[in-house]
Tab-separated table of C-alpha atoms and ligand atoms in Angstrom:
chain	number	residue	atom	x	y	z
A	1	MET	CA	111.383	83.862	96.509
A	2	LEU	CA	113.383	87.090	96.776
A	3	ILE	CA	116.788	87.257	98.468
A	4	TYR	CA	118.904	90.386	98.717
A	5	TRP	CA	121.658	91.791	100.936
A	6	THR	CA	121.134	94.863	103.093
A	7	PRO	CA	123.232	96.726	105.672
A	8	ALA	CA	122.388	95.368	109.110
A	9	PHE	CA	121.258	97.473	112.035
A	10	TYR	CA	122.333	96.919	115.619
A	11	ASP	CA	121.395	99.013	118.631
A	12	THR	CA	124.182	100.318	120.839
A	13	ARG	CA	123.643	97.619	123.448
A	14	LEU	CA	124.434	94.908	120.933
A	15	LYS	CA	127.451	96.424	119.247
A	16	PHE	CA	129.864	94.712	121.573
A	17	LEU	CA	128.412	91.316	120.836
A	18	VAL	CA	128.799	90.942	117.102
A	19	MET	CA	128.833	92.721	113.768
A	20	ALA	CA	126.324	91.664	111.157
A	21	ARG	CA	127.627	89.487	108.335
A	22	SER	CA	124.561	89.400	106.145
A	23	ALA	CA	120.820	89.926	105.848
A	24	ALA	CA	118.542	87.988	103.533
A	25	THR	CA	114.864	88.556	102.823
A	26	VAL	CA	112.674	85.534	102.178
A	27	ASP	CA	109.234	86.357	100.793
A	28	LEU	CA	106.748	83.636	101.812
A	29	ARG	CA	103.582	85.604	101.070
A	30	SER	CA	102.751	83.611	97.978
A	31	GLU	CA	103.522	80.232	99.608
A	32	PRO	CA	100.497	78.121	100.618
A	33	ALA	CA	100.030	78.226	104.429
A	34	SER	CA	100.908	74.521	104.646
A	35	ARG	CA	104.365	75.176	103.104
A	36	ALA	CA	105.257	78.539	104.661
A	37	GLN	CA	106.547	77.072	107.936
A	38	SER	CA	108.778	74.450	106.366
A	39	ALA	CA	110.155	77.067	103.942
A	40	ALA	CA	110.864	79.344	106.934
A	41	PHE	CA	112.569	76.455	108.755
A	42	TYR	CA	114.966	75.887	105.856
A	43	ALA	CA	115.636	79.634	105.668
A	44	LEU	CA	116.567	79.727	109.374
A	45	LYS	CA	118.128	76.367	110.166
A	46	ASN	CA	121.691	77.498	109.447
A	47	LEU	CA	121.331	80.960	110.988
A	48	GLY	CA	124.573	81.847	112.742
A	49	ARG	CA	125.770	84.765	114.830
A	50	GLY	CA	125.797	87.970	112.810
A	51	ASP	CA	123.181	86.739	110.323
A	52	VAL	CA	119.828	88.444	109.894
A	53	VAL	CA	116.961	86.834	107.989
A	54	VAL	CA	113.802	88.807	107.197
A	55	LEU	CA	110.685	86.715	106.570
A	56	LEU	CA	107.653	88.209	104.837
A	57	THR	CA	104.454	86.299	105.583
A	58	ALA	CA	100.796	86.614	104.635
A	59	ALA	CA	99.500	85.363	108.034
A	60	GLU	CA	100.361	86.738	111.507
A	61	PRO	CA	103.569	84.793	112.290
A	62	SER	CA	103.737	84.616	116.138
A	63	LEU	CA	102.723	80.954	116.423
A	64	MET	CA	104.912	79.925	113.498
A	65	MET	CA	107.925	81.657	115.092
A	66	GLN	CA	107.337	79.998	118.485
A	67	SER	CA	107.153	76.619	116.779
A	68	LEU	CA	110.326	77.284	114.741
A	69	ASP	CA	112.129	78.467	117.887
A	70	LEU	CA	111.247	75.191	119.590
A	71	GLN	CA	112.459	73.193	116.563
A	72	LEU	CA	115.704	75.202	116.526
A	73	ARG	CA	116.402	74.787	120.256
A	74	HIS	CA	115.432	78.260	121.422
A	75	ASN	CA	118.172	79.858	119.362
A	76	LEU	CA	115.990	82.450	117.622
A	77	ALA	CA	115.242	86.083	118.485
A	78	TRP	CA	112.736	87.966	116.339
A	79	GLN	CA	110.720	91.139	115.915
A	80	ILE	CA	107.367	91.235	114.129
A	81	SER	CA	105.874	94.249	112.370
A	82	MET	CA	103.003	94.814	109.924
A	83	VAL	CA	103.831	95.665	106.319
A	84	GLU	CA	101.815	96.123	103.179
A	85	GLN	CA	100.129	92.825	102.302
A	86	GLY	CA	101.275	90.969	105.363
A	87	TRP	CA	103.889	90.738	108.096
A	88	ARG	CA	107.621	91.230	108.417
A	89	VAL	CA	109.720	89.177	110.861
A	90	GLU	CA	113.342	90.121	111.466
A	91	VAL	CA	115.163	87.090	112.851
A	92	ARG	CA	118.600	86.880	114.486
A	93	HIS	CA	120.498	84.259	116.420
A	94	ARG	CA	119.434	84.635	120.043
A	95	ALA	CA	123.042	85.176	121.121
A	96	ASP	CA	123.034	88.459	119.119
A	97	ALA	CA	119.953	89.951	120.758
A	98	ALA	CA	119.573	91.583	124.160
A	99	PRO	CA	117.916	89.264	126.735
A	100	GLN	CA	114.132	89.744	126.739
A	101	ASP	CA	113.363	88.609	130.281
A	102	VAL	CA	114.666	86.486	133.154
A	103	LEU	CA	113.673	83.234	131.406
A	104	ASP	CA	115.746	84.266	128.407
A	105	LEU	CA	118.671	84.953	130.788
A	106	LEU	CA	118.324	81.492	132.355
A	107	THR	CA	118.111	79.767	128.962
A	108	ARG	CA	121.288	81.563	127.847
A	109	ASP	CA	122.951	80.609	131.105
A	110	HIS	CA	122.078	76.941	130.444
A	111	LYS	CA	124.001	77.142	127.176
A	112	ARG	CA	126.924	78.814	128.929
A	113	LEU	CA	127.001	76.099	131.610
A	114	ASP	CA	126.867	73.385	128.931
A	115	ALA	CA	129.747	75.028	127.051
A	116	LEU	CA	131.904	75.328	130.202
A	117	LEU	CA	131.317	71.714	131.195
A	118	GLU	CA	131.995	70.521	127.655
A	119	GLN	CA	135.264	72.477	127.570
A	120	ALA	CA	136.348	70.987	130.920
A	121	MET	CA	135.356	67.447	129.896
A	122	ARG	CA	137.355	67.680	126.668
A	123	LEU	CA	140.472	68.441	128.736
A	124	VAL	CA	139.697	65.764	131.336
A	125	ASN	CA	139.215	63.196	128.571
A	126	ARG	CA	142.665	64.129	127.259
A	127	GLY	CA	144.008	63.429	130.746
A	128	ASP	CA	144.958	67.081	131.305
A	129	ILE	CA	143.548	67.627	134.797
A	130	SER	CA	145.585	70.741	135.520
A	131	ALA	CA	144.174	72.491	132.405
A	132	ALA	CA	140.657	71.238	133.176
A	133	ALA	CA	140.662	72.490	136.775
A	134	ALA	CA	140.008	76.173	135.932
A	135	PRO	CA	136.986	75.659	133.609
A	136	LEU	CA	135.644	73.008	135.977
A	137	ARG	CA	135.809	75.399	138.946
A	138	GLU	CA	134.284	78.177	136.847
A	139	PHE	CA	131.497	75.797	135.812
A	140	ALA	CA	130.873	74.764	139.443
A	141	ALA	CA	130.625	78.374	140.624
A	142	ALA	CA	128.367	79.343	137.680
A	143	LEU	CA	126.119	76.321	138.285
A	144	GLU	CA	125.728	77.184	141.973
A	145	ARG	CA	124.834	80.789	141.080
A	146	HIS	CA	122.309	79.553	138.520
A	147	VAL	CA	120.631	77.183	140.988
A	148	GLY	CA	120.604	79.970	143.594
A	149	VAL	CA	118.806	82.332	141.182
A	150	GLU	CA	116.156	79.712	140.408
A	151	ASP	CA	115.619	78.594	144.019
A	152	GLU	CA	116.013	81.826	145.947
A	153	ILE	CA	114.910	84.603	143.573
A	154	LEU	CA	112.614	83.256	140.879
A	155	SER	CA	110.852	80.386	142.598
A	156	PRO	CA	109.486	82.623	145.417
A	157	ALA	CA	108.603	85.411	142.950
A	158	LEU	CA	107.158	83.406	140.057
A	159	GLY	CA	106.262	80.099	141.772
A	160	ALA	CA	103.687	77.875	140.121
A	161	LEU	CA	100.062	78.592	140.987
A	162	HIS	CA	99.400	75.000	142.102
A	163	PRO	CA	102.662	73.548	143.396
A	164	GLY	CA	102.679	69.878	144.327
A	165	GLY	CA	104.789	66.717	144.233
A	166	ASP	CA	104.756	66.500	140.440
A	167	ALA	CA	104.596	70.231	139.732
A	168	PRO	CA	107.499	71.464	137.563
A	169	SER	CA	108.748	73.675	140.434
A	170	ALA	CA	108.833	70.708	142.858
A	171	ILE	CA	110.631	68.570	140.250
A	172	MET	CA	113.116	71.426	139.731
A	173	GLN	CA	113.986	71.577	143.427
A	174	ARG	CA	114.449	67.791	143.710
A	175	GLU	CA	116.691	67.814	140.636
A	176	HIS	CA	118.725	70.733	142.015
A	177	ASN	CA	119.547	68.653	145.094
A	178	GLU	CA	120.610	65.765	142.867
A	179	ILE	CA	122.748	68.054	140.653
A	180	LEU	CA	124.461	69.730	143.619
A	181	GLY	CA	125.181	66.288	145.106
A	182	GLN	CA	126.812	65.149	141.849
A	183	LEU	CA	128.767	68.408	141.656
A	184	ALA	CA	130.081	67.871	145.195
A	185	VAL	CA	131.441	64.460	144.133
A	186	VAL	CA	133.257	66.028	141.142
A	187	ARG	CA	134.738	68.688	143.433
A	188	GLU	CA	135.848	66.027	145.911
A	189	CYS	CA	137.628	64.069	143.157
A	190	LEU	CA	139.283	67.257	141.885
A	191	ALA	CA	140.525	68.143	145.378
A	192	ALA	CA	142.082	64.683	145.937
A	193	GLU	CA	145.838	64.466	146.439
A	194	SER	CA	146.257	62.719	143.068
A	195	PRO	CA	143.183	63.538	140.993
A	196	GLN	CA	142.307	60.755	138.558
A	197	ALA	CA	141.194	61.819	135.077
A	198	ALA	CA	139.149	58.649	134.504
A	199	GLU	CA	137.271	59.089	137.768
A	200	ILE	CA	136.590	62.808	137.233
A	201	GLY	CA	135.559	62.131	133.622
A	202	ALA	CA	133.050	59.478	134.693
A	203	PHE	CA	131.420	61.710	137.323
A	204	CYS	CA	131.370	64.689	134.920
A	205	ALA	CA	129.610	62.523	132.328
A	206	ILE	CA	126.924	61.572	134.875
A	207	LEU	CA	126.481	65.223	135.851
A	208	SER	CA	126.331	66.298	132.206
A	209	GLY	CA	123.488	63.838	131.504
A	210	THR	CA	121.541	64.889	134.607
A	211	LEU	CA	121.994	68.562	133.768
A	212	ALA	CA	120.897	68.169	130.132
A	213	LYS	CA	117.648	66.433	131.190
A	214	HIS	CA	117.069	69.039	133.901
A	215	GLU	CA	117.568	71.987	131.533
A	216	TYR	CA	115.244	70.423	128.962
A	217	ARG	CA	112.499	69.937	131.574
A	218	GLU	CA	112.888	73.485	132.880
A	219	GLU	CA	112.802	75.091	129.441
A	220	ASN	CA	109.782	73.101	128.320
A	221	ASN	CA	107.711	72.666	131.499
A	222	LEU	CA	108.684	75.161	134.197
A	223	PHE	CA	109.731	78.271	132.277
A	224	PRO	CA	106.404	78.571	130.382
A	225	GLN	CA	104.666	78.685	133.819
A	226	TRP	CA	107.122	81.272	135.103
A	227	GLN	CA	106.736	83.230	131.856
A	228	ALA	CA	102.983	83.521	132.458
A	229	ALA	CA	103.594	84.797	136.016
A	230	TRP	CA	106.327	87.171	134.775
A	231	THR	CA	104.005	88.898	132.274
A	232	HIS	CA	101.591	89.733	135.131
A	233	LYS	CA	104.263	91.484	137.219
A	234	PRO	CA	104.385	95.298	137.188
A	235	GLN	CA	107.090	96.718	134.925
A	236	ALA	CA	109.114	98.177	137.827
A	237	GLU	CA	109.207	94.774	139.523
A	238	ARG	CA	110.251	93.064	136.278
A	239	GLU	CA	113.066	95.565	135.743
A	240	ALA	CA	114.323	95.168	139.317
A	241	MET	CA	114.247	91.352	139.037
A	242	MET	CA	116.026	91.447	135.674
A	243	LYS	CA	118.856	93.571	137.134
A	244	ARG	CA	119.164	91.333	140.180
A	245	VAL	CA	119.320	88.141	138.116
A	246	GLU	CA	121.823	89.659	135.652
A	247	ALA	CA	124.000	90.760	138.572
A	248	VAL	CA	124.019	87.299	140.165
A	249	LEU	CA	124.575	85.348	136.951
A	250	GLY	CA	127.408	87.700	136.048
A	251	GLU	CA	128.836	89.154	132.874
A	252	GLY	CA	129.322	85.773	131.261
A	253	VAL	CA	125.613	85.327	130.615
A	254	ASN	CA	125.820	87.903	127.821
A	255	ASN	CA	129.251	86.853	126.634
A	256	PRO	CA	129.242	83.296	125.330
A	257	LEU	CA	132.569	81.461	125.443
A	258	SER	CA	132.843	81.334	121.683
A	259	ASP	CA	130.776	81.652	118.545
A	260	PRO	CA	127.881	79.219	118.829
A	261	PRO	CA	127.196	76.845	115.929
A	262	PRO	CA	124.236	77.516	113.597
A	263	CYS	CA	120.745	77.071	115.026
A	264	ALA	CA	120.266	73.426	114.130
A	265	GLY	CA	123.726	72.470	115.310
A	266	GLY	CA	122.811	71.364	118.832
A	267	ARG	CA	122.959	72.962	122.248
A	268	ILE	CA	125.463	75.769	122.649
B	1	LIG	FE1	117.606	74.425	137.456
B	2	LIG	FE1	118.075	76.278	135.002
């Protein structure tokens, strides 16, 4: 296995996000196929922002990368190219790469929503309602924008081919109603004359659990369907939709609140 350090390359669009800390090359071409994926997993599991890992593989690596991305909670971004005697995959933390499509934007926005709610809940749990109010309001507004994008822009444009009671798109809409109902209760508690930290904390915890399950179902059941529909759209339509979604979700979707933990470190 060969590891060396190289200067990292970032295109102009990414410069504002992060500067590279390191790049390592991991040559898996002599590994048996059965071991290549687990070796790649260990090479990537602690990938953080600013890191670049280059994998060299003997077999075409698309399926392996999709599987690793799933294992590492959709935190990977990669580019594949052919090289002598195999393939080269340049891997970064997803937060360092430009969004690839609207599904990528939504997945990033999930992480941003989770981070905002977590920040607010930490303050609520300390009993500091006045400090928690701003992130909680920001979270509420961001969540409503996110639901609006899914219901009003993407669902009509990318809707499932065979919608029905148990179709992922129908489940999404039912869960959105539930989430917005729970959010309204949190808002009501926050607007009370004497807001109670224990009460707000309890309702935030319920909302956090509902949202986590909802995001997981979307990312694993609905978004793959939307992805298939997205790839069949003409380029001009994809570009227009991308701009519209970016505009609604706002700047924050490309500017995480803080450095995310390494890939295997949980949702960010
Ligand atoms: Fe949703
Ligand atoms: Fe979503």
